[in-house]
Coordinates of C-alpha atoms in Angstrom, one line a residue:
Chain A
M1 CA 114.1 14.4 94.1
P2 CA 112.1 14.2 97.4
L3 CA 108.8 12.4 97.4
Q4 CA 106.8 15.5 98.2
S5 CA 107.8 17.2 95.0
I6 CA 107.3 14.3 92.8
L7 CA 104.0 13.2 94.4
P8 CA 101.7 15.4 92.3
Q9 CA 103.3 14.0 89.2
L10 CA 102.8 10.4 90.4
F11 CA 99.3 11.3 91.4
I12 CA 98.6 12.6 87.9
N13 CA 100.1 9.5 86.3
G14 CA 98.1 7.4 88.6
L15 CA 95.0 9.3 87.6
I16 CA 95.7 8.7 83.9
A17 CA 96.4 5.0 84.3
G18 CA 93.5 4.7 86.7
S19 CA 91.1 6.4 84.1
V20 CA 92.3 3.9 81.4
Y21 CA 91.9 1.0 83.8
A22 CA 88.5 2.2 84.9
L23 CA 87.3 2.5 81.4
A24 CA 88.3 -1.0 80.6
A25 CA 86.9 -2.2 83.8
C26 CA 83.5 -0.7 83.5
G27 CA 82.8 -2.4 80.2
F28 CA 83.9 -5.7 81.8
A29 CA 81.8 -5.0 85.0
L30 CA 78.7 -4.0 83.0
V31 CA 78.6 -7.3 81.2
Y32 CA 79.5 -9.2 84.4
Y33 CA 76.6 -7.3 86.2
V34 CA 73.9 -7.9 83.6
V35 CA 74.9 -11.0 81.6
K36 CA 76.7 -12.8 84.6
F37 CA 80.1 -14.0 83.2
Q38 CA 83.6 -12.8 83.2
Y39 CA 83.8 -10.9 80.0
F40 CA 87.5 -11.0 79.2
S41 CA 86.9 -10.6 75.6
Q42 CA 86.3 -6.9 76.3
G43 CA 90.1 -6.8 75.8
A44 CA 89.6 -8.1 72.2
I45 CA 87.1 -5.3 71.6
L46 CA 89.6 -2.8 72.8
T47 CA 92.4 -4.2 70.5
I48 CA 89.9 -4.2 67.6
G49 CA 88.9 -0.7 68.2
A50 CA 92.5 0.5 68.4
Y51 CA 93.7 -1.3 65.3
I52 CA 90.8 -0.3 63.2
F53 CA 91.4 3.2 64.1
F54 CA 95.0 2.6 63.0
L55 CA 93.8 1.1 59.7
F56 CA 91.5 4.0 58.9
L57 CA 93.7 6.9 60.1
N58 CA 97.2 5.8 59.2
L59 CA 96.8 3.4 56.3
M60 CA 93.6 4.9 54.6
G61 CA 94.2 8.5 55.7
L62 CA 90.7 9.3 56.9
N63 CA 89.9 12.1 59.1
Y64 CA 90.3 11.3 62.7
I65 CA 86.7 11.7 63.8
L66 CA 85.4 9.7 61.0
A67 CA 88.0 6.9 61.8
A68 CA 87.0 7.0 65.4
I69 CA 83.3 6.7 64.6
L70 CA 83.9 3.8 62.2
S71 CA 86.1 2.0 64.6
I72 CA 83.5 2.3 67.3
I73 CA 81.1 0.9 64.9
I74 CA 83.2 -2.0 64.1
S75 CA 83.8 -2.6 67.8
I76 CA 80.2 -2.9 68.3
L77 CA 79.8 -5.4 65.4
A78 CA 82.7 -7.4 66.9
A79 CA 81.0 -7.6 70.2
L80 CA 77.7 -8.4 68.8
T81 CA 79.3 -11.1 66.5
T82 CA 81.0 -12.8 69.5
N83 CA 77.7 -12.8 71.4
W84 CA 75.9 -14.2 68.5
L85 CA 78.3 -16.8 67.5
V86 CA 79.8 -17.9 71.0
Y87 CA 78.0 -16.6 74.0
R88 CA 74.4 -17.0 73.1
P89 CA 74.9 -20.7 71.9
L90 CA 76.7 -21.3 75.3
R91 CA 73.9 -19.7 77.2
K92 CA 71.3 -21.7 75.2
R93 CA 73.0 -24.9 76.2
K94 CA 72.9 -23.8 79.8
A95 CA 76.6 -23.8 80.2
G96 CA 77.9 -22.9 83.6
G97 CA 80.4 -20.1 84.4
V98 CA 83.5 -22.0 83.3
P99 CA 82.8 -22.5 79.6
L100 CA 81.9 -18.9 79.3
L101 CA 85.0 -17.8 81.1
V102 CA 87.2 -20.1 78.9
A103 CA 85.4 -18.9 75.8
S104 CA 86.0 -15.2 76.7
I105 CA 89.7 -15.8 77.4
V106 CA 90.0 -17.8 74.1
I107 CA 88.4 -14.8 72.2
L108 CA 90.8 -12.5 73.9
I109 CA 94.0 -14.5 72.9
F110 CA 92.4 -15.1 69.5
S111 CA 92.2 -11.3 68.9
S112 CA 95.8 -10.8 69.7
S113 CA 96.7 -13.7 67.2
L114 CA 94.5 -12.1 64.6
M115 CA 96.0 -8.8 64.9
Q116 CA 99.4 -10.3 64.6
A117 CA 98.4 -12.1 61.5
L118 CA 96.8 -9.0 60.0
F119 CA 99.1 -6.2 61.0
G120 CA 102.3 -8.0 62.1
S121 CA 103.8 -8.3 65.6
S122 CA 105.6 -4.9 65.5
T123 CA 104.5 -1.9 67.5
K124 CA 102.4 0.6 65.6
T125 CA 102.2 4.3 66.3
L126 CA 99.1 6.3 65.5
L127 CA 99.6 9.4 63.3
L128 CA 97.8 11.7 65.7
S129 CA 100.4 10.9 68.4
N130 CA 102.8 13.3 66.7
Q131 CA 100.5 16.1 67.4
N132 CA 100.7 15.6 71.2
K133 CA 101.3 18.9 73.1
V134 CA 103.1 18.8 76.5
F135 CA 102.0 21.2 79.2
T136 CA 104.2 21.9 82.2
F137 CA 103.1 23.4 85.5
G138 CA 106.2 23.6 87.7
F139 CA 107.1 19.9 88.5
L140 CA 104.0 18.7 86.7
T141 CA 104.0 17.4 83.1
I142 CA 101.0 16.3 81.3
T143 CA 100.2 15.8 77.6
L144 CA 97.1 16.8 75.7
F145 CA 96.0 13.3 75.2
Q146 CA 96.4 12.5 78.8
I147 CA 94.1 15.4 79.6
A148 CA 91.7 14.1 77.0
I149 CA 91.8 10.7 78.5
I150 CA 90.8 11.9 82.0
I151 CA 88.0 14.2 80.7
L152 CA 86.6 11.7 78.2
A153 CA 86.6 8.9 80.8
F154 CA 84.7 11.0 83.4
I155 CA 82.2 11.9 80.6
L156 CA 81.7 8.3 79.8
F157 CA 81.4 7.3 83.4
F158 CA 78.7 9.9 83.8
L159 CA 76.8 8.8 80.6
L160 CA 77.0 5.2 81.7
F161 CA 75.5 6.1 85.1
Y162 CA 72.8 8.2 83.4
I163 CA 71.9 5.2 81.1
L164 CA 71.9 2.7 84.1
M165 CA 69.9 4.9 86.5
R166 CA 67.7 7.2 84.4
T167 CA 66.6 5.2 81.3
R168 CA 64.1 2.5 80.7
L169 CA 67.0 0.4 79.2
G170 CA 69.0 0.9 82.5
K171 CA 66.0 -0.1 84.4
A172 CA 65.7 -3.2 82.4
M173 CA 69.3 -4.0 82.7
R174 CA 69.2 -3.6 86.5
A175 CA 66.1 -5.8 86.7
L176 CA 67.8 -8.5 84.7
A177 CA 70.8 -8.3 86.9
D178 CA 68.7 -8.6 90.0
N179 CA 66.5 -11.5 89.0
K180 CA 66.4 -12.9 85.5
D181 CA 63.3 -14.9 85.9
V182 CA 61.2 -12.1 87.5
A183 CA 62.5 -9.7 84.8
Q184 CA 61.2 -12.1 82.1
I185 CA 57.8 -12.3 83.8
V186 CA 57.4 -8.6 83.7
G187 CA 58.0 -8.8 79.9
I188 CA 61.8 -7.9 79.6
N189 CA 63.4 -9.9 76.7
P190 CA 66.8 -10.9 78.2
E191 CA 68.5 -11.5 74.7
K192 CA 67.5 -8.0 73.6
I193 CA 68.9 -6.3 76.7
Y194 CA 72.1 -8.5 76.6
N195 CA 72.6 -7.1 73.0
Y196 CA 72.2 -3.6 74.3
T197 CA 74.6 -4.3 77.0
F198 CA 77.2 -5.7 74.6
I199 CA 76.8 -2.6 72.4
I200 CA 77.2 -0.2 75.4
S201 CA 80.3 -2.1 76.6
A202 CA 81.7 -2.1 73.0
V203 CA 81.4 1.6 72.8
L204 CA 83.3 2.0 76.0
G205 CA 85.8 -0.6 74.8
G206 CA 86.2 1.0 71.3
I207 CA 86.8 4.5 72.8
S208 CA 89.3 3.2 75.4
G209 CA 91.1 1.2 72.8
I210 CA 91.6 4.4 70.7
L211 CA 92.7 6.4 73.8
I212 CA 95.1 3.8 74.9
G213 CA 96.4 3.5 71.3
L214 CA 97.1 7.3 71.3
E215 CA 98.8 7.2 74.7
Q216 CA 100.8 3.9 74.6
N217 CA 101.0 2.8 70.9
L218 CA 99.4 -0.4 69.5
Y219 CA 100.7 -4.0 69.9
P220 CA 98.8 -7.2 69.4
R221 CA 98.8 -8.1 73.1
M222 CA 97.6 -4.7 74.3
G223 CA 94.1 -6.1 75.0
V224 CA 95.3 -8.8 77.2
L225 CA 97.4 -6.5 79.3
I226 CA 94.7 -3.8 79.7
I227 CA 91.8 -6.1 80.3
I228 CA 93.7 -7.8 83.1
K229 CA 94.1 -4.5 84.8
G230 CA 90.5 -3.7 84.2
F231 CA 89.6 -7.0 85.7
I232 CA 91.7 -6.5 88.8
S233 CA 90.1 -3.1 89.1
S234 CA 86.7 -4.8 89.0
V235 CA 87.5 -7.4 91.7
I236 CA 89.0 -4.6 93.9
G237 CA 86.0 -2.4 93.6
G238 CA 83.5 -5.2 93.9
L239 CA 82.9 -7.8 91.2
G240 CA 79.7 -7.1 89.2
S241 CA 79.5 -3.4 90.3
V242 CA 79.9 -0.6 87.7
P243 CA 80.7 2.1 90.2
G244 CA 83.0 -0.4 91.9
A245 CA 84.9 -1.0 88.7
I246 CA 85.5 2.7 88.3
V247 CA 86.6 3.2 92.0
G248 CA 88.8 0.1 91.7
G249 CA 90.4 1.2 88.5
L250 CA 91.4 4.7 89.9
F251 CA 92.6 3.1 93.1
I252 CA 94.8 0.6 91.2
G253 CA 96.2 3.2 88.9
L254 CA 97.1 5.5 91.9
V255 CA 98.6 2.7 94.0
E256 CA 100.7 1.2 91.1
N257 CA 102.1 4.6 90.2
I258 CA 102.8 5.7 93.7
G259 CA 104.1 2.2 94.5
I260 CA 106.8 2.5 91.8
W261 CA 108.4 5.2 94.0
F262 CA 109.4 2.3 96.3
L263 CA 109.7 -0.6 93.9
P264 CA 111.1 -1.0 90.3
S265 CA 108.5 0.1 87.8
S266 CA 108.2 -3.3 86.2
Y267 CA 106.8 -4.7 89.5
K268 CA 103.5 -2.8 88.8
D269 CA 101.8 -6.1 87.9
V270 CA 102.9 -7.8 91.1
I271 CA 101.6 -4.8 93.2
S272 CA 98.2 -4.9 91.7
F273 CA 97.9 -8.7 91.9
S274 CA 99.0 -8.7 95.4
I275 CA 96.4 -6.1 96.3
M276 CA 93.9 -8.2 94.4
L277 CA 94.8 -11.3 96.4
L278 CA 94.5 -9.5 99.7
F279 CA 91.1 -8.2 98.8
L280 CA 90.0 -11.7 97.7
L281 CA 91.2 -13.2 100.9
F282 CA 89.9 -10.5 103.4
R283 CA 87.4 -8.4 101.7
P284 CA 86.0 -10.5 98.7
Q285 CA 83.1 -8.0 98.3
G286 CA 85.5 -5.3 97.3
I287 CA 85.8 -1.6 98.2
L288 CA 82.1 -0.8 97.7
G289 CA 80.9 -4.0 99.5
V290 CA 79.0 -5.7 96.8
R291 CA 77.3 -8.9 97.8
M292 CA 79.2 -12.1 96.9
R293 CA 77.7 -14.2 94.1
D294 CA 76.3 -17.4 95.5
D295 CA 75.0 -19.1 92.5
N296 CA 77.9 -21.3 91.7
Chain B
M1 CA 115.4 -34.8 57.9
I2 CA 112.1 -36.6 58.1
T3 CA 113.2 -38.8 61.0
D4 CA 114.6 -35.7 62.9
F5 CA 111.4 -34.0 62.4
F6 CA 109.4 -37.1 63.6
I7 CA 111.6 -37.5 66.7
S8 CA 111.2 -33.9 67.9
F9 CA 107.5 -34.0 67.2
S10 CA 107.1 -37.1 69.2
T11 CA 109.1 -35.7 72.1
Y12 CA 106.8 -32.7 72.2
V13 CA 103.8 -34.9 72.0
I14 CA 105.0 -37.1 74.9
I15 CA 105.7 -33.9 77.0
Y16 CA 102.2 -32.5 76.2
I17 CA 100.6 -35.8 77.2
I18 CA 102.2 -35.5 80.7
I19 CA 101.3 -31.8 81.1
V20 CA 97.7 -32.3 79.8
S21 CA 96.9 -35.3 81.8
S22 CA 98.4 -33.6 85.0
F23 CA 96.1 -30.7 84.2
N24 CA 93.2 -33.3 84.0
I25 CA 93.8 -34.4 87.6
S26 CA 92.9 -30.9 88.9
F27 CA 90.6 -29.6 86.3
G28 CA 88.8 -32.8 85.1
F29 CA 88.8 -35.0 88.1
T30 CA 88.6 -32.5 90.9
G31 CA 86.8 -29.6 89.3
L32 CA 89.5 -27.1 90.2
V33 CA 89.7 -24.8 87.2
N34 CA 93.3 -23.9 87.7
L35 CA 93.9 -21.3 85.0
G36 CA 97.5 -21.0 86.1
H37 CA 98.5 -24.6 85.4
M38 CA 101.0 -23.6 82.9
V39 CA 102.7 -21.4 85.6
F40 CA 103.8 -24.6 87.3
F41 CA 105.1 -26.0 84.0
G42 CA 107.2 -22.8 83.7
I43 CA 108.4 -22.9 87.4
G44 CA 109.5 -26.6 86.7
A45 CA 111.3 -25.5 83.6
Y46 CA 113.0 -22.6 85.3
T47 CA 114.0 -24.7 88.5
S48 CA 115.5 -27.4 86.4
A49 CA 117.4 -24.9 84.1
I50 CA 118.8 -23.0 86.9
L51 CA 119.9 -26.1 88.9
T52 CA 121.6 -27.8 85.9
L53 CA 123.2 -24.5 84.9
H54 CA 124.8 -24.4 88.4
G55 CA 126.2 -27.8 87.9
M56 CA 123.6 -30.1 89.5
P57 CA 123.1 -33.6 87.9
W58 CA 120.0 -33.7 85.8
Y59 CA 118.2 -36.5 87.8
F60 CA 118.3 -34.3 90.9
A61 CA 117.2 -31.3 88.9
L62 CA 114.3 -33.3 87.5
I63 CA 113.1 -34.6 90.8
L64 CA 113.7 -31.2 92.5
A65 CA 111.8 -29.4 89.8
G66 CA 108.8 -31.6 90.5
L67 CA 109.1 -31.2 94.3
F68 CA 109.7 -27.5 94.3
T69 CA 106.8 -26.9 91.9
S70 CA 104.4 -29.0 93.9
L71 CA 105.7 -27.2 97.1
I72 CA 104.7 -23.9 95.5
G73 CA 101.5 -25.5 94.2
A74 CA 100.6 -26.8 97.6
A75 CA 101.3 -23.4 99.2
I76 CA 99.1 -21.6 96.7
A77 CA 96.3 -24.1 96.8
A78 CA 96.4 -24.0 100.7
I79 CA 95.4 -20.2 100.4
T80 CA 93.2 -20.3 97.3
V81 CA 91.1 -23.4 97.3
R82 CA 89.0 -21.9 100.1
L83 CA 87.9 -19.2 97.8
K84 CA 84.4 -19.5 96.6
G85 CA 83.1 -19.8 93.1
D86 CA 84.8 -17.7 90.4
Y87 CA 87.5 -16.4 92.8
F88 CA 89.7 -19.5 92.5
Q89 CA 89.9 -19.2 88.8
I90 CA 90.5 -15.5 89.1
V91 CA 93.5 -15.9 91.4
T92 CA 95.0 -18.8 89.4
L93 CA 94.7 -16.7 86.3
G94 CA 96.5 -14.0 88.2
L95 CA 99.4 -16.4 88.9
V96 CA 100.2 -16.1 85.2
F97 CA 100.9 -12.4 85.3
I98 CA 102.8 -12.6 88.7
A99 CA 105.1 -15.3 87.1
I100 CA 105.7 -13.1 84.1
A101 CA 106.6 -10.0 86.2
I102 CA 108.9 -12.1 88.6
S103 CA 110.7 -14.0 85.8
R104 CA 111.2 -10.8 84.0
N105 CA 112.5 -8.9 87.0
W106 CA 114.5 -11.3 89.0
I107 CA 117.5 -10.7 86.6
S108 CA 120.3 -12.2 88.8
L109 CA 118.4 -15.5 88.8
T110 CA 116.5 -15.7 85.5
R111 CA 118.4 -13.1 83.4
G112 CA 115.0 -11.4 82.8
A113 CA 113.7 -11.1 79.3
L114 CA 116.9 -12.4 77.8
G115 CA 116.2 -15.9 79.1
L116 CA 118.5 -18.7 80.0
P117 CA 120.3 -20.2 77.0
G118 CA 122.6 -23.1 76.8
I119 CA 120.9 -25.6 79.3
P120 CA 122.6 -28.9 79.2
P121 CA 120.6 -31.7 77.6
I122 CA 119.8 -34.8 79.7
I123 CA 120.7 -37.1 76.8
K124 CA 122.6 -35.7 73.9
D125 CA 121.1 -37.9 71.2
N126 CA 117.5 -36.8 70.3
F127 CA 116.2 -40.3 69.6
N128 CA 117.4 -41.7 73.0
Y129 CA 115.9 -38.6 74.7
M130 CA 112.6 -39.4 73.1
L131 CA 112.8 -42.9 74.5
F132 CA 113.6 -41.5 77.9
T133 CA 110.6 -38.9 77.9
F134 CA 108.4 -41.9 76.7
L135 CA 109.6 -43.8 79.8
V136 CA 108.9 -41.0 82.1
C137 CA 105.5 -40.5 80.4
V138 CA 104.6 -44.2 80.9
I139 CA 105.4 -44.0 84.6
C140 CA 103.4 -40.9 85.0
L141 CA 100.4 -42.3 83.1
A142 CA 100.6 -45.5 85.1
F143 CA 100.4 -43.4 88.2
F144 CA 97.6 -41.3 86.9
Y145 CA 95.5 -44.4 85.9
W146 CA 96.2 -45.9 89.3
L147 CA 95.4 -42.5 91.1
T148 CA 92.1 -42.1 89.3
K149 CA 90.9 -45.6 90.1
S150 CA 92.1 -45.4 93.7
E151 CA 89.9 -44.1 96.6
T152 CA 91.7 -40.7 96.5
G153 CA 90.6 -40.4 92.9
K154 CA 87.0 -41.2 93.8
I155 CA 87.0 -38.6 96.5
F156 CA 88.4 -36.0 93.9
Q157 CA 85.5 -36.9 91.6
A158 CA 83.0 -36.6 94.6
I159 CA 84.3 -33.2 95.3
R160 CA 83.9 -32.2 91.7
D161 CA 80.3 -33.5 91.5
D162 CA 79.1 -32.2 94.9
E163 CA 81.5 -30.8 97.4
T164 CA 78.9 -30.5 100.2
A165 CA 77.9 -34.2 99.8
A166 CA 81.6 -35.2 100.0
S167 CA 82.1 -33.2 103.2
I168 CA 78.9 -34.4 104.8
L169 CA 80.3 -38.0 104.2
G170 CA 83.1 -37.1 106.4
K171 CA 85.8 -36.3 103.7
N172 CA 88.1 -33.5 104.4
T173 CA 87.5 -31.7 101.1
Y174 CA 90.0 -29.0 101.8
F175 CA 92.9 -31.4 102.2
Y176 CA 91.9 -33.4 99.1
K177 CA 91.6 -30.2 97.0
V178 CA 95.2 -29.2 98.1
L179 CA 96.4 -32.7 97.4
S180 CA 94.9 -32.6 93.9
I181 CA 96.7 -29.4 93.1
T182 CA 99.9 -30.7 94.6
I183 CA 99.8 -33.9 92.5
S184 CA 98.9 -32.1 89.4
T185 CA 101.7 -29.4 89.9
F186 CA 104.2 -32.0 90.6
F187 CA 103.8 -33.6 87.2
A188 CA 103.6 -30.1 85.6
G189 CA 107.0 -29.5 87.1
I190 CA 108.4 -32.8 85.7
A191 CA 107.0 -31.9 82.3
G192 CA 108.6 -28.4 82.5
S193 CA 112.0 -30.0 83.3
L194 CA 111.7 -32.4 80.4
F195 CA 110.6 -29.6 78.1
V196 CA 113.4 -27.3 79.1
H197 CA 116.2 -29.9 78.7
F198 CA 114.7 -30.5 75.1
I199 CA 114.6 -27.0 73.9
K200 CA 117.6 -26.0 75.9
F201 CA 116.3 -22.4 76.4
V202 CA 113.8 -20.8 78.7
D203 CA 112.5 -17.3 78.9
P204 CA 109.5 -15.6 80.4
S205 CA 107.4 -16.2 77.3
I206 CA 107.0 -19.8 78.7
F207 CA 104.2 -18.4 81.0
D208 CA 102.2 -16.8 78.1
L209 CA 98.5 -17.5 78.0
D210 CA 98.9 -18.6 74.3
F211 CA 100.6 -21.7 75.3
F212 CA 98.0 -22.3 78.1
V213 CA 95.2 -22.0 75.5
I214 CA 96.9 -24.8 73.5
I215 CA 97.1 -27.1 76.4
L216 CA 93.4 -26.2 77.5
T217 CA 92.3 -27.1 73.9
M218 CA 94.0 -30.4 74.0
L219 CA 92.5 -31.1 77.5
V220 CA 88.9 -30.2 76.6
A221 CA 89.1 -31.8 73.2
G222 CA 90.2 -35.1 74.8
G223 CA 87.6 -34.7 77.5
L224 CA 87.6 -34.1 81.2
A225 CA 88.1 -36.7 83.8
S226 CA 89.6 -39.2 81.3
I227 CA 93.3 -39.9 81.0
T228 CA 92.9 -41.8 77.8
G229 CA 91.0 -38.9 76.4
S230 CA 93.9 -36.5 77.2
I231 CA 96.3 -38.8 75.3
I232 CA 94.0 -38.8 72.3
G233 CA 93.3 -35.1 72.6
V234 CA 97.1 -34.3 72.5
V235 CA 97.9 -36.6 69.6
S236 CA 95.1 -35.6 67.4
L237 CA 95.4 -31.9 68.0
A238 CA 99.2 -32.0 67.6
I239 CA 98.8 -33.8 64.2
T240 CA 96.1 -31.2 63.1
S241 CA 98.3 -28.3 64.2
E242 CA 101.4 -29.8 62.3
A243 CA 99.3 -30.5 59.3
L244 CA 98.5 -26.7 59.1
R245 CA 102.1 -26.3 58.2
F246 CA 101.3 -27.7 54.7
V247 CA 98.2 -25.5 54.3
V248 CA 99.6 -22.1 55.3
V249 CA 102.1 -20.9 52.7
N250 CA 103.4 -17.7 54.3
P251 CA 105.8 -18.7 57.1
E252 CA 105.1 -15.6 59.1
L253 CA 101.5 -16.7 59.4
I254 CA 102.0 -20.2 60.6
G255 CA 102.2 -19.4 64.2
P256 CA 99.1 -17.2 64.5
V257 CA 97.1 -19.3 62.2
R258 CA 97.9 -22.5 64.1
H259 CA 96.8 -20.7 67.3
M260 CA 93.7 -19.4 65.8
S261 CA 92.6 -22.7 64.4
L262 CA 93.2 -24.5 67.8
M263 CA 91.2 -21.7 69.6
L264 CA 88.4 -22.1 66.9
I265 CA 88.4 -25.9 67.7
L266 CA 88.1 -25.1 71.4
I267 CA 85.2 -22.8 70.9
L268 CA 83.3 -25.3 68.7
I269 CA 83.9 -28.1 71.3
L270 CA 82.6 -25.8 74.1
I271 CA 79.4 -25.1 72.2
Y272 CA 78.7 -28.4 70.4
R273 CA 80.5 -31.0 72.3
P274 CA 81.3 -30.0 75.9
R275 CA 82.4 -33.6 76.7
G276 CA 85.2 -33.7 74.1
I277 CA 86.1 -37.1 72.8
L278 CA 86.1 -39.4 75.8
G279 CA 85.1 -37.0 78.6
K280 CA 83.1 -38.0 81.5
V281 CA 81.7 -34.6 82.5
N282 CA 80.8 -31.4 80.6
V283 CA 83.2 -28.6 80.6

């Protein structure tokens, strides 16, 4: 098939993958922006969200809306627990970026071992996945869940912007991100805002975990693979910028999926990492041109 | 039975000591948080495996594994140590996923996900092989002790503590950072070669982050910038992790539970004792 006729399909696939990456990336970027560390354990939240959804939907037979709400609540609890047990004590002892980074990677790998211990290492399929409808328009094929992913992702991006730009909470977050000391002087309690930040990113993480579970099935390492892409998106868009993470996610999704026309599909990871490396070397501020961090 | 177990356990511990103390050279002494250190272990393993499977004698393969690994390490370091702050860690973490993708897809060389079985052992008898790895380990440790006491080692530590000051004093910090990565990846490659001739099999899972987290726990538990600390860290955690075999009844759970307990130990050390057992600096 010539490239022209398959291009729309590759574009749609890229848009779907890109929305997933962007969803994972914006939770990561939000925490990086406000709390200032590389929040890899967003991948753990994502895995937990997906597996809890599986537990309620498949094993306990709950209604899917109820299962989704419960798994988002548990994702939030998981994020708050990691903050409470690990990140806050580390911040309290004034740890630099490295311990926080190491801790977040460890929590990420921990979640995959935990899911392996609890649910086994085999791939799980969500019950809802059977009810997927396929739509065909000429050369183009897209499933119901893929449409849902794109629409939901854009609704969530819009809500996130609304919170960041139009609410008091968003204002406090931006103030903390700009200058923590000054924010504290005007009466913003950083720990409280950090908790809200973790909650918002956990909602994003839980929802994207469920969507990814519906689209690609569940396996213990899913969080690791997705958050790495989210993280690459975040670097390419501009580390520490929420709009950057979304732009970067969509960009990486499109480039990977159009790139596999030229390369074997398993080289997707190499494509995105090479692009990240090029960005780090020649444009470290990312697509949207975020100022580079100079505090370590 | 018991002696077989003891011999293979000791061999693992000896190889881990080499890999962890080589990691300490870049992470602990020079302050370069190379999150892709285990990639170089894997490159050493693959190099040695491929060379001996093509009929090269093991001593060539062992040395070439070290040299080739350090060559790649030097090339990567030459590009990446200039990156500021977090970006060095980010790129080195990225190496893990690039290595996995390449080893899975370069089928003609690595047989992809199937892995390379039937790697010839260096010494057939396990007890003698343990003695051999012990000998190599002693040579490596002697070099590490010498290096860290030497002027070069002092410059590494100066760069870790204050890079600007080190460069004001006329030290070429870029050169020494690349040198540090080159040395530490050389020994990672040697350790990879020793490891692969012991387990006689290699596949892309050697690059997995799970393995890296174990090495990292051993390093941080022993303490940064202390070779003795690394030895103690490896031995104590290896014993702890083996002891879990007697606590966990379900054989399917041993792997994940071991991993999780090591990770919990790492988190606790990060929070309550960032210097580990003998460390000179905080993580």
